[in-house]
XYZ file of C-alpha atoms in Angstrom:
712
model
C 59.639 -53.997 26.782
C 55.950 -54.167 27.357
C 56.058 -50.996 29.364
C 58.137 -49.205 26.695
C 55.783 -50.330 23.961
C 52.885 -49.132 26.017
C 54.549 -45.782 26.497
C 55.162 -45.413 22.764
C 51.537 -46.300 21.963
C 50.289 -43.889 24.616
C 52.445 -41.071 23.339
C 51.341 -41.724 19.747
C 47.699 -41.814 20.774
C 48.069 -38.586 22.696
C 49.769 -37.023 19.675
C 47.001 -38.039 17.326
C 44.403 -36.754 19.769
C 46.305 -33.499 20.031
C 46.367 -33.168 16.249
C 42.656 -33.916 16.042
C 41.938 -31.405 18.767
C 43.966 -28.760 16.966
C 42.286 -29.560 13.645
C 38.820 -29.423 15.188
C 39.667 -26.172 16.889
C 40.829 -24.652 13.612
C 37.754 -25.975 11.801
C 35.488 -24.570 14.488
C 37.181 -21.200 14.235
C 36.872 -21.184 10.449
C 33.195 -22.139 10.541
C 32.525 -19.681 13.333
C 34.170 -16.906 11.392
C 32.183 -17.965 8.332
C 28.906 -17.674 10.183
C 29.893 -14.371 11.763
C 31.413 -12.758 8.708
C 29.558 -14.487 5.837
C 26.735 -11.983 5.643
C 29.147 -9.087 6.086
C 31.342 -10.315 3.229
C 28.318 -10.818 0.981
C 27.149 -7.276 1.691
C 30.576 -5.977 0.700
C 30.535 -7.913 -2.571
C 26.907 -7.544 -3.690
C 24.485 -4.626 -3.806
C 20.923 -6.016 -3.692
C 18.198 -4.348 -5.746
C 15.142 -4.347 -3.514
C 12.644 -2.299 -5.520
C 12.179 -4.499 -8.562
C 9.354 -6.401 -10.230
C 10.018 -9.489 -12.340
C 8.436 -10.734 -15.513
C 7.160 -14.226 -14.643
C 5.872 -17.137 -16.701
C 2.154 -17.561 -17.369
C 0.611 -20.439 -19.280
C -2.671 -21.254 -20.993
C -4.004 -24.253 -22.891
C -1.642 -23.763 -25.819
C 1.249 -21.458 -24.867
C 3.697 -20.225 -22.301
C 4.417 -16.502 -22.065
C 6.650 -14.325 -19.915
C 10.249 -14.754 -18.828
C 12.600 -16.889 -16.786
C 16.246 -17.204 -15.775
C 18.408 -20.311 -15.569
C 18.194 -22.332 -12.352
C 21.097 -20.503 -10.693
C 20.263 -17.098 -12.093
C 21.749 -15.299 -15.095
C 24.741 -12.951 -14.953
C 26.026 -10.431 -17.459
C 28.102 -7.282 -17.814
C 25.879 -4.206 -17.539
C 25.427 -1.968 -20.566
C 23.136 1.052 -20.452
C 20.964 1.528 -23.549
C 19.445 5.014 -23.694
C 19.084 5.256 -27.462
C 18.661 2.713 -30.233
C 22.269 3.159 -31.427
C 23.550 1.838 -28.080
C 22.271 -1.620 -29.007
C 25.105 -2.160 -31.466
C 27.571 -2.598 -28.597
C 25.634 -5.417 -26.923
C 24.535 -7.135 -30.127
C 27.819 -7.072 -32.094
C 30.703 -4.868 -30.893
C 31.044 -5.458 -27.161
C 33.946 -7.803 -26.242
C 32.498 -9.057 -22.932
C 29.252 -10.912 -23.630
C 26.816 -11.900 -22.318
C 25.353 -8.511 -21.420
C 22.713 -7.355 -18.968
C 20.956 -4.472 -20.663
C 19.704 -1.541 -18.614
C 17.017 -0.242 -20.950
C 15.371 3.157 -20.861
C 11.603 2.811 -20.577
C 11.023 4.788 -23.778
C 12.862 2.041 -25.731
C 10.872 -0.837 -24.229
C 9.105 -1.660 -27.493
C 8.182 -4.859 -29.273
C 10.606 -4.274 -32.153
C 13.603 -3.737 -29.889
C 12.682 -6.626 -27.588
C 12.469 -9.042 -30.514
C 15.974 -7.968 -31.543
C 17.273 -8.823 -28.070
C 15.271 -12.049 -27.962
C 17.064 -13.342 -31.026
C 20.569 -12.710 -29.670
C 22.696 -15.146 -27.666
C 24.736 -12.190 -26.368
C 21.927 -11.103 -24.012
C 21.592 -12.702 -20.566
C 18.887 -10.448 -19.163
C 17.223 -7.068 -19.086
C 16.449 -4.386 -16.507
C 13.878 -1.780 -17.553
C 13.978 1.682 -16.006
C 10.445 3.007 -15.707
C 9.901 6.064 -17.887
C 8.904 9.324 -16.201
C 6.843 10.935 -17.554
C 4.955 8.147 -19.300
C 5.812 7.617 -22.981
C 3.963 10.277 -24.951
C 3.263 7.871 -27.813
C 1.516 5.445 -25.466
C 2.474 1.945 -24.435
C 0.282 -1.145 -24.223
C 1.883 -4.608 -23.969
C -1.566 -6.193 -24.290
C -3.247 -7.560 -27.394
C -5.002 -5.519 -30.052
C -8.020 -7.772 -29.533
C -8.231 -8.433 -25.755
C -9.670 -11.804 -24.662
C -10.023 -12.861 -28.288
C -11.953 -16.107 -28.644
C -13.551 -16.004 -25.200
C -16.220 -13.380 -25.816
C -19.571 -13.921 -27.487
C -18.551 -13.371 -31.108
C -17.525 -16.494 -32.997
C -18.203 -18.367 -36.215
C -21.620 -19.249 -34.807
C -22.551 -15.849 -33.356
C -21.856 -12.664 -35.304
C -18.949 -14.102 -37.308
C -18.343 -10.730 -38.962
C -17.441 -9.360 -35.506
C -15.215 -12.261 -34.372
C -11.506 -11.624 -33.698
C -12.092 -7.860 -33.703
C -12.622 -7.863 -37.475
C -14.929 -4.875 -37.134
C -12.972 -2.829 -34.572
C -9.399 -3.095 -33.259
C -10.241 -2.121 -29.696
C -6.652 -1.688 -28.517
C -4.758 -0.397 -31.572
C -1.623 0.403 -29.518
C -1.438 -3.155 -28.217
C 1.914 -4.640 -29.235
C 1.387 -8.070 -27.666
C 4.708 -7.855 -25.804
C 3.227 -9.303 -22.609
C 2.183 -12.397 -24.597
C 5.678 -13.193 -25.908
C 7.954 -15.851 -24.388
C 11.476 -14.751 -23.402
C 14.188 -17.188 -22.354
C 16.049 -14.608 -20.254
C 14.953 -12.689 -17.130
C 13.449 -9.210 -17.411
C 13.025 -7.015 -14.325
C 11.420 -3.619 -13.812
C 13.411 -1.093 -11.763
C 10.819 0.767 -9.714
C 13.189 2.958 -7.684
C 14.973 5.801 -9.467
C 17.715 5.769 -6.815
C 18.564 2.127 -7.524
C 18.557 2.858 -11.238
C 21.040 5.652 -10.621
C 23.283 3.322 -8.568
C 23.438 0.902 -11.510
C 24.196 3.700 -13.966
C 26.942 5.038 -11.714
C 28.504 1.576 -11.466
C 28.348 1.343 -15.274
C 29.961 4.748 -15.739
C 32.742 3.964 -13.256
C 33.673 0.575 -14.693
C 32.002 -0.263 -18.028
C 31.789 2.930 -20.039
C 34.087 2.779 -23.091
C 36.520 5.714 -23.103
C 37.485 7.219 -26.465
C 36.574 4.028 -28.263
C 38.783 1.846 -26.041
C 37.564 -1.394 -24.514
C 36.786 -1.070 -20.782
C 39.109 -3.029 -18.520
C 38.301 -5.378 -15.678
C 36.833 -5.352 -13.092
C 33.487 -4.693 -14.776
C 30.117 -3.975 -13.231
C 27.755 -6.925 -13.620
C 24.178 -7.806 -12.719
C 22.670 -11.100 -11.652
C 18.945 -11.842 -11.970
C 17.219 -14.821 -10.363
C 13.783 -15.773 -11.702
C 13.752 -19.475 -12.517
C 10.271 -20.786 -13.338
C 9.164 -24.352 -12.607
C 6.383 -24.690 -15.190
C 6.953 -25.190 -18.916
C 5.090 -25.622 -22.215
C 1.413 -24.982 -21.343
C -1.269 -25.388 -18.701
C -2.081 -28.952 -19.776
C 1.519 -30.029 -19.141
C 2.029 -28.192 -15.856
C -1.315 -29.239 -14.358
C -0.700 -32.860 -15.322
C 2.701 -32.764 -13.627
C 1.233 -31.134 -10.540
C -1.540 -33.722 -10.304
C 0.991 -36.557 -10.614
C 3.062 -35.024 -7.833
C -0.013 -34.736 -5.625
C -1.064 -38.331 -6.313
C 2.272 -40.126 -5.865
C 4.533 -37.950 -3.738
C 4.534 -37.572 0.048
C 5.937 -34.058 -0.390
C 4.383 -32.871 -3.647
C 5.935 -29.897 -5.416
C 3.360 -28.399 -7.708
C 4.765 -26.442 -10.636
C 1.900 -24.052 -11.409
C -1.346 -22.678 -9.987
C -4.547 -21.533 -11.649
C -5.146 -17.791 -11.592
C -8.085 -17.413 -9.232
C -9.616 -15.208 -6.576
C -13.144 -14.105 -5.631
C -15.891 -11.974 -7.136
C -17.582 -9.425 -4.893
C -21.354 -8.966 -5.134
C -24.261 -7.547 -3.201
C -27.938 -6.801 -3.764
C -30.001 -3.686 -3.184
C -32.645 -5.742 -1.389
C -31.378 -8.602 0.788
C -31.816 -12.183 -0.408
C -31.318 -15.507 1.303
C -28.103 -16.865 -0.178
C -28.710 -20.355 1.181
C -31.530 -20.905 -1.320
C -32.660 -19.774 -4.790
C -34.740 -16.661 -5.289
C -38.243 -16.938 -6.713
C -38.177 -17.762 -10.466
C -40.486 -14.801 -11.089
C -38.220 -12.290 -9.339
C -36.298 -9.987 -11.654
C -32.756 -8.744 -11.041
C -30.795 -6.032 -12.836
C -27.057 -6.760 -12.863
C -24.568 -3.901 -12.709
C -21.011 -5.069 -13.370
C -17.387 -3.942 -13.543
C -14.000 -5.626 -13.440
C -11.591 -5.081 -10.549
C -8.356 -6.485 -11.979
C -5.658 -5.333 -14.361
C -2.330 -6.574 -15.703
C 0.955 -5.409 -17.186
C 4.177 -6.956 -18.478
C 5.558 -7.284 -14.932
C 4.253 -9.407 -12.083
C 1.962 -7.599 -9.637
C 2.483 -4.259 -11.373
C -1.081 -3.481 -12.386
C -2.239 0.020 -11.376
C -5.185 -0.178 -13.818
C -6.404 3.382 -13.236
C -8.463 3.680 -16.429
C -8.883 -0.001 -17.260
C -10.352 -0.973 -13.880
C -10.207 1.448 -10.928
C -12.150 4.381 -12.390
C -15.018 2.095 -13.406
C -15.325 0.121 -10.162
C -15.032 3.318 -8.098
C -17.889 4.776 -10.167
C -19.831 1.558 -9.586
C -19.291 1.784 -5.809
C -20.407 5.411 -5.782
C -23.583 4.536 -7.705
C -24.337 1.736 -5.230
C -23.989 4.156 -2.316
C -26.252 6.719 -3.986
C -28.973 4.113 -4.592
C -28.889 2.783 -1.048
C -29.624 6.285 0.252
C -32.945 6.460 -1.630
C -35.781 6.042 0.901
C -38.032 3.726 -1.127
C -35.462 1.343 -2.663
C -36.651 -1.592 -0.570
C -40.072 -1.239 -2.228
C -38.851 -1.363 -5.825
C -40.396 -4.112 -7.989
C -36.996 -5.305 -9.208
C -33.813 -6.012 -7.304
C -30.389 -4.714 -8.331
C -27.213 -6.773 -8.036
C -23.871 -4.962 -7.824
C -21.153 -7.248 -9.185
C -17.382 -6.813 -9.229
C -15.636 -9.425 -11.363
C -12.082 -10.582 -10.697
C -9.735 -12.020 -13.342
C -11.502 -10.513 -16.363
C -8.156 -9.565 -17.913
C -7.392 -13.270 -18.345
C -10.245 -14.432 -20.595
C -13.102 -13.462 -18.263
C -12.312 -15.707 -15.286
C -14.784 -14.108 -12.860
C -17.773 -13.621 -15.144
C -17.445 -17.040 -16.773
C -17.441 -18.647 -13.319
C -20.556 -16.767 -12.218
C -22.391 -17.756 -15.406
C -21.290 -21.369 -14.861
C -22.541 -21.318 -11.256
C -25.872 -19.835 -12.358
C -26.307 -22.532 -15.003
C -25.413 -25.281 -12.511
C -27.784 -23.895 -9.810
C -24.847 -23.115 -7.521
C -25.795 -19.444 -7.206
C -28.920 -17.972 -5.565
C -29.799 -16.076 -8.762
C -30.498 -17.933 -12.006
C -29.874 -16.707 -15.530
C -33.648 -16.596 -16.016
C -33.928 -14.078 -13.164
C -31.791 -11.524 -15.012
C -33.941 -8.678 -16.278
C -31.116 -6.664 -17.861
C -27.405 -6.023 -17.656
C -25.488 -2.739 -17.314
C -21.690 -2.743 -17.383
C -19.258 0.055 -16.660
C -16.197 -0.271 -18.852
C -13.461 2.390 -19.117
C -15.157 5.674 -18.226
C -12.536 8.195 -17.024
C -11.151 9.606 -20.295
C -14.215 11.130 -21.892
C -13.971 13.589 -24.769
C -16.311 16.570 -24.276
C -18.025 14.669 -21.417
C -19.471 12.118 -23.862
C -20.140 8.600 -22.609
C -20.911 6.007 -25.269
C -23.626 3.362 -24.950
C -22.622 0.056 -26.604
C -25.100 -2.725 -27.356
C -24.988 -6.112 -29.060
C -26.232 -5.909 -32.670
C -26.867 -9.670 -32.903
C -29.236 -10.063 -29.942
C -31.049 -6.859 -30.931
C -32.356 -8.675 -33.996
C -34.532 -10.601 -31.563
C -37.963 -8.950 -31.441
C -38.259 -9.496 -27.689
C -34.772 -8.150 -26.874
C -34.814 -5.042 -29.075
C -37.524 -3.072 -27.158
C -35.894 -3.914 -23.799
C -32.551 -2.609 -25.021
C -34.255 0.547 -26.247
C -35.801 0.998 -22.795
C -32.343 0.633 -21.217
C -30.795 3.200 -23.529
C -33.680 5.608 -23.071
C -33.444 5.393 -19.273
C -29.730 6.189 -19.397
C -30.137 9.110 -21.786
C -33.030 10.559 -19.753
C -30.963 10.265 -16.564
C -28.163 12.322 -18.090
C -30.414 15.347 -18.695
C -29.095 18.210 -16.581
C -25.860 16.381 -15.760
C -22.395 17.138 -17.043
C -22.453 13.842 -18.902
C -23.749 13.373 -22.430
C -24.788 9.836 -23.364
C -24.750 8.836 -27.004
C -25.549 5.481 -28.531
C -23.084 4.014 -30.998
C -24.367 2.639 -34.270
C -26.354 -0.574 -34.013
C -24.014 -2.256 -36.480
C -21.031 -2.031 -34.124
C -20.274 -4.964 -31.787
C -19.709 -4.847 -28.046
C -16.225 -3.950 -26.795
C -14.432 -6.535 -24.607
C -16.741 -6.881 -21.598
C -18.060 -9.300 -18.985
C -21.500 -8.919 -20.540
C -20.286 -11.020 -23.474
C -19.922 -14.071 -21.205
C -23.579 -13.772 -20.171
C -24.655 -13.425 -23.793
C -22.855 -16.694 -24.565
C -25.283 -18.399 -22.180
C -28.522 -16.491 -22.837
C -29.883 -13.558 -24.828
C -30.110 -10.776 -22.248
C -30.859 -7.101 -22.891
C -27.840 -5.099 -21.840
C -25.536 -2.164 -22.455
C -21.880 -1.347 -21.866
C -20.924 2.231 -20.981
C -17.493 3.413 -22.131
C -15.560 6.593 -22.833
C -14.679 5.360 -26.330
C -16.885 5.029 -29.395
C -14.575 2.677 -31.280
C -11.002 1.991 -30.143
C -9.889 2.655 -26.551
C -9.079 6.159 -25.394
C -6.642 4.554 -22.975
C -3.118 4.694 -24.461
C -1.698 2.640 -21.577
C -4.108 -0.294 -21.481
C -2.690 -3.215 -19.444
C 0.426 -1.195 -18.761
C 2.507 -0.039 -15.804
C 1.735 3.511 -16.961
C -2.041 3.234 -16.417
C -1.696 5.241 -13.217
C -3.473 8.118 -11.477
C -1.693 10.517 -13.845
C -3.282 8.745 -16.806
C -6.771 9.720 -15.618
C -5.578 13.274 -14.868
C -5.690 13.107 -11.070
C -3.915 16.206 -9.780
C -3.416 17.537 -6.253
C -2.136 20.931 -5.063
C 1.362 20.876 -3.592
C 1.845 20.945 0.155
C -1.212 18.926 1.178
C -0.918 16.557 4.137
C -1.981 12.905 3.622
C -5.334 13.613 5.303
C -5.919 16.697 3.179
C -5.006 14.754 0.026
C -7.419 11.977 0.992
C -10.343 14.418 1.181
C -9.347 16.725 -1.666
C -11.980 16.512 -4.403
C -10.200 16.372 -7.753
C -11.752 17.180 -11.117
C -11.512 13.471 -11.956
C -13.535 12.631 -8.846
C -16.201 15.181 -9.786
C -16.372 13.774 -13.312
C -16.753 10.156 -12.146
C -19.330 11.200 -9.546
C -21.402 12.650 -12.399
C -21.247 9.292 -14.204
C -22.206 7.469 -10.996
C -25.174 9.802 -10.557
C -26.447 9.084 -14.076
C -26.045 5.337 -13.568
C -27.807 5.378 -10.196
C -30.754 7.367 -11.546
C -31.109 5.078 -14.563
C -30.991 1.967 -12.370
C -33.674 3.390 -10.102
C -35.990 3.872 -13.087
C -35.189 0.445 -14.563
C -35.936 -1.173 -11.198
C -39.424 0.326 -11.336
C -38.904 3.459 -9.278
C -41.414 6.223 -9.876
C -40.081 8.910 -7.541
C -38.166 12.045 -8.410
C -34.608 11.068 -9.320
C -33.087 14.541 -8.913
C -32.301 13.739 -5.270
C -30.191 10.736 -6.268
C -26.667 12.082 -6.200
C -23.253 10.395 -5.944
C -20.831 11.959 -3.472
C -17.675 13.418 -5.114
C -15.842 13.331 -1.760
C -16.418 9.581 -1.446
C -15.237 9.099 -5.029
C -12.110 11.128 -4.294
C -11.371 9.033 -1.201
C -11.737 5.810 -3.159
C -9.498 7.013 -5.983
C -6.832 8.006 -3.476
C -7.092 4.669 -1.657
C -7.100 2.426 -4.731
C -4.529 4.358 -6.780
C -2.177 6.205 -4.436
C -2.146 4.916 -0.858
C -4.267 2.175 0.694
C -2.880 2.902 4.161
C -5.112 5.888 4.857
C -7.378 6.750 7.765
C -10.625 5.920 5.951
C -9.563 2.450 4.800
C -8.152 1.828 8.287
C -11.545 2.546 9.832
C -13.626 0.211 7.631
C -11.643 -3.046 7.810
C -11.264 -5.741 10.436
C -8.479 -5.269 12.945
C -6.742 -8.494 11.902
C -6.576 -7.314 8.273
C -4.314 -4.319 8.858
C -1.727 -6.055 6.674
C -3.917 -5.217 3.660
C -2.871 -1.609 3.928
C 0.580 -0.597 2.779
C 2.435 2.494 1.696
C 3.332 1.063 -1.713
C 1.320 2.052 -4.769
C -1.762 -0.227 -4.912
C -1.753 -2.962 -7.568
C -4.713 -4.921 -8.959
C -3.334 -8.176 -10.324
C -5.301 -11.374 -9.717
C -3.545 -13.883 -7.462
C -3.380 -17.657 -7.132
C -5.470 -19.356 -4.428
C -5.543 -16.420 -1.987
C -7.675 -13.303 -1.611
C -5.874 -10.308 -3.079
C -5.911 -6.924 -1.382
C -8.130 -5.333 -4.042
C -10.889 -7.909 -3.586
C -10.963 -7.511 0.178
C -10.851 -3.726 0.057
C -13.682 -3.584 -2.503
C -15.636 -5.921 -0.213
C -15.190 -3.661 2.836
C -15.713 -0.396 0.952
C -18.950 -1.757 -0.549
C -20.124 -2.899 2.892
C -19.310 0.509 4.361
C -21.093 2.446 1.604
C -24.204 0.264 1.368
C -24.497 -1.333 4.805
C -25.885 -0.053 8.077
C -24.367 0.137 11.558
C -26.213 -2.150 13.973
C -26.097 -2.155 17.760
C -24.403 -5.532 18.173
C -21.667 -6.455 20.588
C -18.490 -7.923 19.160
C -19.619 -11.416 20.176
C -23.020 -10.965 18.501
C -21.460 -9.500 15.364
C -18.969 -12.332 14.974
C -21.565 -14.997 15.768
C -24.913 -13.679 14.420
C -26.386 -17.210 14.398
C -26.549 -17.010 18.204
C -28.802 -13.942 18.120
C -32.621 -14.066 17.875
C -32.532 -11.774 14.810
C -34.944 -13.345 12.237
C -33.116 -11.674 9.289
C -29.661 -13.000 10.143
C -29.636 -15.274 7.071
C -30.309 -12.300 4.823
C -27.249 -10.283 5.838
C -23.517 -10.464 6.442
C -22.154 -8.959 9.667
C -18.657 -7.482 9.932
C -16.868 -6.155 13.027
C -14.643 -3.295 11.830
C -12.067 -1.378 13.837
C -13.577 2.084 13.303
C -12.006 5.528 13.448
C -9.668 6.752 16.134
C -11.251 8.424 19.140
C -10.329 12.143 18.888
C -9.367 12.186 22.572
C -7.214 9.032 22.587
C -5.201 6.675 20.432
C -7.763 3.873 20.676
C -10.394 3.123 18.030
C -14.155 2.866 18.310
C -15.137 -0.422 16.622
C -18.649 -1.195 15.411
C -20.709 -3.814 13.560
C -21.770 -3.382 9.929
C -24.779 -5.211 8.486
C -24.642 -5.557 4.701
C -25.560 -7.787 1.780
C -21.973 -8.066 0.496
C -20.809 -11.566 -0.441
C -17.843 -13.281 -2.053
C -18.065 -16.031 -4.638
C -15.316 -17.945 -6.399
C -13.577 -16.398 -9.384
C -11.883 -19.596 -10.539
C -12.241 -20.814 -14.091
C -14.627 -23.776 -14.486
C -11.914 -25.415 -16.622
C -10.025 -26.362 -13.458
C -13.088 -27.662 -11.638
C -13.923 -29.783 -14.686
C -10.216 -30.658 -15.172
C -10.498 -29.524 -18.774
C -7.058 -27.937 -18.852
C -7.072 -27.649 -22.631
C -10.490 -25.950 -22.748
C -11.348 -23.427 -25.429
C -14.614 -22.535 -23.680
C -13.151 -21.311 -20.376
C -9.996 -19.500 -19.282
C -7.030 -21.811 -18.663
C -4.462 -19.307 -17.382
C -1.984 -20.500 -14.784
C 1.039 -18.936 -13.130
C 4.319 -20.814 -12.765
C 5.767 -21.368 -9.322
C 9.272 -20.249 -8.390
C 11.592 -20.401 -5.400
C 13.763 -17.332 -5.656
C 13.279 -13.946 -7.286
C 15.946 -11.317 -6.665
C 18.418 -9.020 -8.358
C 21.864 -7.725 -7.425
C 24.919 -6.016 -8.901
C 28.625 -6.572 -8.221
C 32.068 -6.259 -9.793
C 33.205 -9.168 -11.921
C 36.849 -10.062 -12.596
C 38.370 -11.160 -15.906
C 38.317 -14.816 -16.860
C 42.093 -14.921 -16.610
C 42.058 -13.614 -13.035
C 39.297 -16.055 -12.132
C 41.404 -18.957 -13.501
C 44.514 -17.760 -11.639
C 42.478 -17.444 -8.428
C 41.108 -20.944 -8.916
C 44.551 -22.439 -9.550
C 46.050 -20.668 -6.530
C 43.153 -21.840 -4.401
C 43.608 -25.437 -5.537
C 47.341 -25.207 -4.840
C 46.716 -23.881 -1.336
C 44.197 -26.649 -0.756
C 46.705 -29.332 -1.841
C 49.449 -27.817 0.356
C 47.035 -27.700 3.273
C 46.107 -31.354 2.806
C 49.799 -32.346 2.585
C 50.644 -30.334 5.692
C 47.766 -31.926 7.552
C 48.920 -35.394 6.494
C 52.521 -34.870 7.631
C 51.439 -33.260 10.906
C 49.167 -36.208 11.594
C 51.915 -38.730 10.646
C 54.463 -37.079 12.986
C 51.987 -36.266 15.693
C 53.676 -38.582 18.255
C 56.853 -36.531 17.891
C 55.351 -33.068 17.535
C 52.879 -33.371 20.375
C 54.798 -35.539 22.898
C 55.298 -34.118 26.408
C 58.899 -33.696 27.755
C 57.825 -35.214 31.102
C 56.919 -38.486 29.465
C 60.592 -39.501 29.056
C 60.814 -40.782 32.699
C 58.597 -43.694 31.908
C 61.438 -45.414 29.987
C 63.109 -46.626 33.216
C 60.324 -49.087 33.612
């Protein structure tokens, strides 16, 4: 009996083990197939959209703006809207809400977007970029850019506050400063746009007034934002996470980067310059913005002016006697100016707090290049501050500035005219300096009153906007060196600026020899607006920074916490144009403190990869000595932890985990329910089958040879 019982237990155990082995084998096969075929199945179901740009959430002290999706993304049936009448289907008539609207770029207006914003039938939006650019213009920025953060207020020129005197950006519709509770993506690739339209036509297009049948073409957008409400809320949450969590998950980051600056004559940056030394500041902004994240070509709003600035700096450095001038000149490129003057406000703060080698009291005068590429009849307008000019000591210095500029334009293809003294300054970095101290200064612009730029802070502020044209059939190298009419025009402006600066710095020589190089201007325009990955940019950067250069269209949006490409490229271009090549080895260039050079504290040394050797594929690197420096462009509000500040910029960018877009075919709700029910039924049958197999395992999996054991 004992032996028989033992046999029965052994057979049962073997049966259960056999069942478990079979089950594990099946499970392994299923999981293995899942891993092998999962990606393949997903590719067959979904078509990813790889050339897109999302609208993301930004926050300041009082508001949140931008867009976001739900945590798991938003899905909707695609409907193409090419004319205003097509909206009726998605807003009222369509039987399959919610809808994902594919919107023609011409219809991307504030009025239409507010209609969609107020509808629960909309789950998201994809905007097809308009080509050519909308003839009527398009600016999602504000009519009064940086309102409240310039110099004009209730205490200083109240009649000019809030753009009461001049609406600088009359086409500004404020769309980029609205808050949308659904995702909005820009379609940058015309081929992908066509794929979506084809899917719509094949599956969603109503035929003869009939309702389209399932399956329908749908789109899913993922752009969930972590930050909400305003900067005060998101920074408080981030600080609490940092203080009490071992793995903190911050929800937003301050918009920040670095300013680029250099001086005509070298200064020791480890100490302050002499209080009696005078410095002329030349300034431009290097950032732009649009409705969509990191889509900021900024051709007229930023690039044309900082390229002109760079060309003027090069022209001045070529003058033989510049090191003997009584006054120094500081070339400054501000980052983050689009967002309430981040860069300039930080530099002023550092000067006031003695954290910068130059003090506010050292500033002799200020010259800023604003938008300069779209001049009418070659006229460039000189703007000044009417309030500070009432000061008897400031007025004559401003007149000297204006006179120097006008005299420098004689014989050039640029005509400088001064606007009326009753008109305020346009939005400019100079205003942040005036908030701290009365300084004589001017702002040069191509507009007398409102902007000439019809695409300010827009995705359409491209090379075409500033009339850059190239002959067909040019190779990339030929295009790089082709001198366009725009380049010639900006070189003329740079020449005038350089000559005026030379006179203002105390130069007494003949200024006719001071000339900006149109070829250099053309190269910079090509690099900053069309293709950064060109042979010239390759030759002037460090070898380990080759990732800066890409084949995508360059963008000039400020980042969070890291150096953006624009800042670094401006840094290296400025060093190349104003620096000198020194005979240092790589070791000496990278470690100048180890050399006996007595001027090593006055300069910055950079080892760049150089041009390709004509007879080989290798490059010829060299060392550049320059006075180019970086300084923080982070709002003082975050250093002071005054997240609700009205004095300084408080802009932050929300964090996110996943941003992507895809299209696929979606089944009817009825079919989805049937599929679910069938799946549940199969699951229950599978569980029952598994249970009965396991219960009868000792019978099903017993071996015929085991029967002989009964005799014992």
